[in-house]
Amino acid sequence: MSAPRRRARRPGRSIGAVRGMRQEVRRKDVKTLDRAQLEDLLRKEILRRKDAEKNLVEAWRLASDREDHIRALTNTLEILRANPVKRLGWAIARRTGGSLKRQLRHRANQALLRVFKVGLNDYNHYEPRPMQLPAAYAKTRPPEDPPKISIVTPSYNSANFIAATIHSVLDQEYPNLEYICQDGASKDGTARIIKSYEDRLHHWASERDSGFTQAINRGFSHATGDILAWLNSDDLMLPGSLAYVARYFAAHPEVDVVYGHRIIIDEWDREIGRWIVPPHSDKAIKYADYIPQETMFWRRSLWEKVGGELDEAFNFAIDWDLILRFQAAGAKFHRLPRFLGAFRAHQAQKSQAAITSVGHGEMDILRERALGYAPDHAEIAKVVRQYKLHHAVLSMRARARSRAGRRKAR
């Protein structure tokens, strides 16, 4: 009986040989390998990374309490920072002009944001749901000597939302409020709705104007408050916000501008997202405006210091221009740890419709003015990426606390 034949070995490397080669590459300088070998290793590491990402998502879903959520988040950040793909990509980038390095960085951050499923550029984070706020919001009381707050609401053909906006301000029952509505001669009944509240308004008018910015300026010309803000005719002010802001300004005279987190709502006042805004960054604000406008309040002294009006040359980046002028004047900003306003996302919204037509041009002008030069896309993305990742971490912690609170309520 003849001895059994051994199966002929197929050409190519075995699994052990590949593993040994990978370990050898980690020990030696990867510059000694040619580009094809390095790219082959990179593809294999990327496949391993995809499996790691799936495991991270599954681990996150299985977390059962707040501590496990935070632990999973920490592990995610450590894995993404120490991933071999990034180290290997740097070596290849030195041989290929840096393009792969940029791709790897982008992939790492996109993977992180995919796990978090949140974004400051997004207005639909989840399916519509009833807006829920802590009961303590409505119970916030103003300081003993409440400062006068002036709020301006510009409007044009806003009949569908203006009543809800007005109620969100007047229902605050703030004891020292000046509320001003400035309409641009609407043709859909907006002026009639505003007129029905005239006995509770400090001033209102409906007249033709050159645009949104001029309407705000006309409104502020009637304002005499110590604290100023404007609220667009489709947005909402959340309960207790005026009292909360007044208390903070009274307790912190060194602060000039405050703002907070925002809730995103749809046409029917249903919640579809939340922006958890990181603490204020003087650097990031020069590259991109992530301050929710409907949550921002400032002192009259600062307003007068920068000229006491908005720049009517801007049609889209109106608030960012004002913020950068505040910053140039030496203003101190502070982000408050509370939801102050609700931003309404809908098809007819001015900010979403105008960003492609005029927004990008105005933003380029403001960046160059703030920085003294025109930054390229890579520089902007680098600064904004860090701010977005900070936002993502805060958002996941907030979700973990919310889940823990719901479990305790059961």
XYZ file of C-alpha atoms in Angstrom:
410
model
C 0.000 0.000 0.000
C 1.524 3.214 -1.119
C 1.975 6.130 1.284
C -0.600 8.932 0.981
C 0.518 11.880 -1.076
C 0.990 15.181 0.575
C -1.101 18.027 -0.845
C 1.093 20.345 -2.851
C 1.556 23.764 -1.234
C -0.026 26.554 -3.209
C 2.241 29.376 -4.204
C 2.073 32.474 -2.042
C 2.478 33.295 1.627
C 0.747 31.392 4.419
C -1.261 33.093 7.151
C 1.672 32.667 9.509
C 4.025 34.204 6.996
C 1.767 37.231 6.566
C 1.487 37.663 10.346
C 5.224 37.347 10.658
C 5.749 39.879 7.913
C 3.390 42.330 9.657
C 5.289 41.955 12.918
C 8.582 42.344 11.090
C 7.291 45.529 9.429
C 6.340 46.930 12.822
C 9.822 46.247 14.128
C 11.703 47.603 11.141
C 11.595 50.948 9.371
C 8.733 50.736 6.848
C 10.696 52.949 4.475
C 12.616 49.869 3.385
C 9.491 48.416 1.722
C 8.244 49.459 -1.666
C 4.912 51.171 -2.208
C 3.070 48.026 -3.358
C 3.963 46.153 -0.173
C 2.934 49.048 2.018
C -0.401 49.500 0.230
C -1.063 45.766 0.535
C -0.534 45.951 4.301
C -2.710 49.034 4.494
C -5.630 47.280 2.811
C -5.387 44.388 5.244
C -5.291 46.719 8.242
C -8.343 48.598 6.939
C -10.290 45.330 6.771
C -9.309 44.621 10.360
C -10.426 48.141 11.267
C -13.901 47.568 9.801
C -14.318 44.536 12.046
C -13.124 46.582 15.016
C -15.691 49.299 14.265
C -18.498 46.735 14.187
C -17.376 45.389 17.535
C -17.299 48.911 18.988
C -20.868 49.606 17.879
C -22.074 46.309 19.294
C -20.269 46.941 22.581
C -21.906 50.338 22.816
C -25.378 48.851 22.354
C -24.749 46.303 25.075
C -23.693 48.925 27.636
C -26.219 48.843 30.468
C -25.502 51.938 32.518
C -23.882 55.362 32.396
C -20.451 54.129 33.520
C -20.358 51.515 30.754
C -21.233 54.166 28.159
C -18.390 56.421 29.258
C -15.985 53.458 29.407
C -16.942 52.411 25.880
C -16.459 55.966 24.665
C -12.995 56.149 26.227
C -11.997 52.845 24.641
C -13.262 54.059 21.267
C -11.106 57.171 21.396
C -8.028 55.202 22.489
C -8.465 52.629 19.716
C -8.922 55.255 17.029
C -5.894 57.196 18.224
C -3.616 54.152 18.469
C -4.861 52.329 15.366
C -2.044 50.841 13.253
C -3.723 52.120 10.088
C -2.916 55.677 11.070
C 0.762 54.901 11.796
C 1.112 52.907 8.590
C -0.662 55.634 6.642
C 1.844 58.231 7.803
C 4.689 56.110 6.462
C 2.986 55.701 3.090
C 2.104 59.381 2.999
C 5.778 60.311 3.189
C 6.293 58.261 0.024
C 3.137 59.388 -1.868
C 2.895 63.114 -1.139
C 0.540 63.059 1.857
C -2.733 62.175 0.110
C -3.161 58.891 1.978
C -2.424 60.619 5.283
C -5.354 62.971 4.711
C -7.571 60.056 3.694
C -6.688 58.126 6.831
C -7.370 61.071 9.112
C -10.703 61.665 7.403
C -11.588 57.971 7.710
C -10.737 57.896 11.427
C -12.920 60.903 12.192
C -15.778 59.710 10.002
C -15.689 56.352 11.803
C -15.919 58.133 15.137
C -18.835 60.295 14.007
C -20.607 57.240 12.547
C -20.492 55.608 15.966
C -21.854 58.764 17.603
C -24.463 59.441 14.866
C -24.542 63.177 15.590
C -23.295 66.293 13.833
C -23.366 70.065 14.125
C -24.127 70.358 10.416
C -27.150 68.065 10.619
C -30.700 69.155 11.376
C -32.360 65.727 11.481
C -30.778 63.543 14.152
C -33.727 61.200 14.718
C -37.395 60.631 13.996
C -39.799 63.378 15.211
C -40.762 63.097 18.872
C -42.507 65.318 21.440
C -40.133 67.938 22.846
C -39.288 67.146 26.474
C -37.585 69.563 28.848
C -36.775 69.329 32.562
C -39.618 70.619 34.738
C -37.123 72.906 36.479
C -36.779 75.026 33.317
C -40.178 76.651 33.741
C -39.563 77.216 37.472
C -36.433 79.357 36.939
C -36.860 82.715 38.662
C -35.189 86.010 37.669
C -32.830 87.875 40.037
C -34.228 90.274 42.623
C -33.441 93.302 40.464
C -34.022 91.912 36.955
C -32.212 93.770 34.163
C -34.291 94.971 31.219
C -34.098 92.537 28.296
C -34.985 93.659 24.764
C -35.898 90.985 22.201
C -36.408 91.783 18.490
C -38.263 89.442 16.138
C -37.955 90.223 12.401
C -40.567 88.633 10.161
C -41.732 88.325 6.580
C -44.551 86.030 5.444
C -44.265 84.015 8.663
C -47.952 83.469 9.392
C -47.448 79.741 9.984
C -44.992 80.210 12.863
C -45.096 83.785 14.189
C -47.758 83.122 16.842
C -45.727 80.274 18.369
C -42.622 82.480 18.386
C -44.412 85.366 20.110
C -45.943 83.052 22.728
C -42.548 81.494 23.480
C -41.300 84.969 24.499
C -44.359 86.404 26.234
C -45.089 83.193 28.137
C -41.732 83.573 29.890
C -43.519 86.170 32.079
C -40.218 87.956 32.569
C -40.942 91.085 34.675
C -38.701 93.541 32.757
C -39.147 92.673 29.074
C -39.210 94.792 25.917
C -40.494 92.715 23.022
C -40.351 94.251 19.551
C -41.717 92.763 16.324
C -40.575 94.243 13.008
C -42.408 92.929 9.957
C -41.378 93.566 6.346
C -44.869 94.243 4.936
C -45.891 90.605 4.788
C -48.659 89.532 2.418
C -49.817 86.359 4.193
C -51.462 87.769 7.314
C -48.360 87.948 9.517
C -48.996 91.620 10.363
C -52.554 90.846 11.452
C -51.304 88.163 13.833
C -48.678 90.500 15.321
C -51.281 93.257 15.755
C -53.396 90.931 17.899
C -50.584 91.040 20.502
C -49.876 94.793 20.320
C -51.025 95.486 23.893
C -48.197 93.219 25.126
C -45.509 94.468 22.763
C -43.141 97.372 23.381
C -43.261 98.247 19.672
C -44.301 96.711 16.375
C -44.439 97.811 12.757
C -45.067 96.372 9.311
C -43.235 98.248 6.574
C -41.126 97.579 3.523
C -37.419 97.118 4.095
C -34.304 96.222 2.131
C -34.051 92.833 3.781
C -33.780 90.772 6.929
C -30.821 92.710 8.360
C -32.471 96.112 8.019
C -35.584 94.797 9.768
C -33.487 93.755 12.790
C -31.729 97.118 12.872
C -35.067 98.935 12.802
C -36.263 96.814 15.685
C -33.174 97.480 17.787
C -33.572 101.233 17.206
C -36.567 101.002 19.595
C -34.766 98.846 22.190
C -33.616 100.319 25.499
C -32.741 97.132 27.406
C -29.507 96.312 29.211
C -29.436 92.861 27.558
C -30.217 92.384 23.870
C -31.071 89.506 21.550
C -33.080 88.697 18.460
C -35.299 85.710 17.784
C -36.269 84.755 14.243
C -39.958 84.468 13.442
C -39.868 80.663 13.072
C -37.756 79.847 16.154
C -38.728 79.448 19.813
C -37.370 80.584 23.151
C -37.479 77.759 25.669
C -39.230 78.167 29.055
C -37.274 80.011 31.735
C -34.508 81.129 29.362
C -34.854 84.866 30.045
C -34.748 84.401 33.807
C -31.777 82.041 33.549
C -29.811 84.436 31.330
C -30.637 87.412 33.572
C -29.425 85.537 36.669
C -26.154 84.632 34.968
C -25.451 88.159 33.754
C -26.229 89.530 37.222
C -23.830 87.065 38.847
C -21.049 87.459 36.251
C -20.538 91.124 35.353
C -17.287 90.252 33.559
C -19.119 88.249 30.848
C -20.346 90.122 27.761
C -21.971 87.426 25.608
C -23.712 84.167 26.533
C -25.284 81.370 24.519
C -26.449 77.817 25.118
C -27.505 74.516 23.578
C -30.246 74.292 20.966
C -33.105 71.923 20.220
C -34.048 71.367 16.581
C -37.786 71.179 15.769
C -39.822 70.593 12.637
C -42.872 72.440 11.252
C -45.125 70.892 13.915
C -42.915 71.741 16.920
C -41.704 68.158 17.194
C -38.125 67.571 18.289
C -35.844 66.117 15.602
C -32.401 66.810 17.051
C -30.218 68.489 19.661
C -27.012 70.473 19.457
C -24.864 70.047 22.570
C -22.441 72.927 22.061
C -18.885 72.633 23.475
C -17.476 75.397 25.689
C -16.609 78.547 23.785
C -13.497 78.461 21.585
C -12.011 81.768 20.447
C -10.022 79.855 17.838
C -12.842 77.790 16.335
C -15.208 80.760 16.005
C -12.780 82.367 13.535
C -13.147 79.395 11.184
C -16.843 78.503 11.541
C -19.905 79.799 13.349
C -21.371 77.149 15.642
C -23.041 79.534 18.102
C -26.820 78.932 17.966
C -28.131 82.407 17.136
C -31.505 81.972 18.855
C -29.691 81.295 22.164
C -27.285 84.267 22.098
C -27.640 87.319 24.402
C -25.265 90.264 24.853
C -24.870 93.439 26.901
C -25.905 96.831 25.537
C -22.484 98.295 26.389
C -20.852 95.814 23.981
C -23.494 96.473 21.303
C -22.781 100.199 21.412
C -19.029 99.561 21.409
C -19.222 97.826 17.995
C -21.481 100.460 16.428
C -24.956 99.556 17.674
C -26.202 97.929 14.457
C -25.823 94.928 12.186
C -23.902 95.233 8.921
C -26.564 95.360 6.205
C -24.007 94.313 3.598
C -24.493 90.743 4.870
C -27.597 88.712 4.052
C -26.659 85.285 5.416
C -23.764 85.412 7.916
C -25.305 88.290 9.873
C -24.835 86.790 13.313
C -21.313 85.535 12.584
C -20.267 89.018 11.492
C -21.602 90.408 14.775
C -19.872 87.685 16.803
C -16.517 88.380 15.176
C -16.950 92.098 15.774
C -17.696 91.342 19.424
C -14.542 89.211 19.591
C -12.408 91.913 17.974
C -13.712 94.366 20.590
C -12.390 92.120 23.380
C -15.713 90.597 24.470
C -15.746 87.674 26.882
C -17.999 84.807 25.728
C -19.472 82.023 27.832
C -21.453 78.968 26.782
C -24.220 78.218 29.296
C -24.913 74.538 30.161
C -28.593 74.692 29.249
C -30.958 74.522 26.270
C -32.109 78.104 25.637
C -33.782 78.047 22.226
C -35.369 75.867 19.554
C -34.302 76.175 15.930
C -36.960 75.282 13.381
C -35.805 73.318 10.312
C -38.182 73.516 7.345
C -38.043 73.802 3.557
C -38.707 77.559 3.370
C -36.038 78.389 5.928
C -33.831 81.334 4.969
C -30.522 80.019 6.338
C -30.710 76.665 4.535
C -31.895 78.208 1.255
C -29.263 80.973 1.188
C -26.122 79.052 2.133
C -25.385 77.882 -1.401
C -26.278 81.161 -3.114
C -24.582 83.755 -0.877
C -23.531 82.005 2.325
C -20.183 80.544 1.272
C -18.991 83.842 -0.184
C -19.860 85.756 2.976
C -18.203 83.149 5.175
C -14.986 83.388 3.145
C -14.994 87.171 3.615
C -15.407 86.844 7.382
C -12.683 84.194 7.754
C -10.198 86.343 5.889
C -11.136 89.375 7.983
C -10.785 87.485 11.288
C -7.562 85.636 10.443
C -5.843 88.190 8.234
C -5.560 85.687 5.378
C -7.750 83.231 3.434
C -7.347 79.728 4.949
C -7.533 76.718 2.642
C -10.063 73.941 3.050
C -7.609 71.640 4.835
C -6.882 74.213 7.539
C -10.569 74.919 8.089
C -11.372 71.212 8.279
C -8.591 70.571 10.808
C -9.874 73.192 13.263
C -13.536 72.365 12.780
C -12.899 68.615 13.141
C -11.632 68.984 16.703
C -14.646 71.093 17.644
C -17.038 68.544 16.117
C -15.393 65.656 17.953
C -15.745 67.545 21.241
C -19.409 68.046 20.396
C -19.767 64.327 19.665
C -18.312 63.342 23.040
C -20.639 65.735 24.880
C -23.634 64.465 22.921
C -22.944 60.838 23.797
C -22.527 61.676 27.475
C -25.846 63.530 27.393
C -27.534 60.522 25.784
C -26.065 58.230 28.437
C -27.383 60.451 31.242
C -30.783 60.620 29.552
C -31.009 56.823 29.285
C -29.931 56.433 32.905
C -32.613 58.924 33.983
C -35.329 57.087 32.076
C -34.316 53.777 33.698
C -34.506 55.315 37.166
C -37.941 56.763 36.362
C -39.199 53.262 35.645
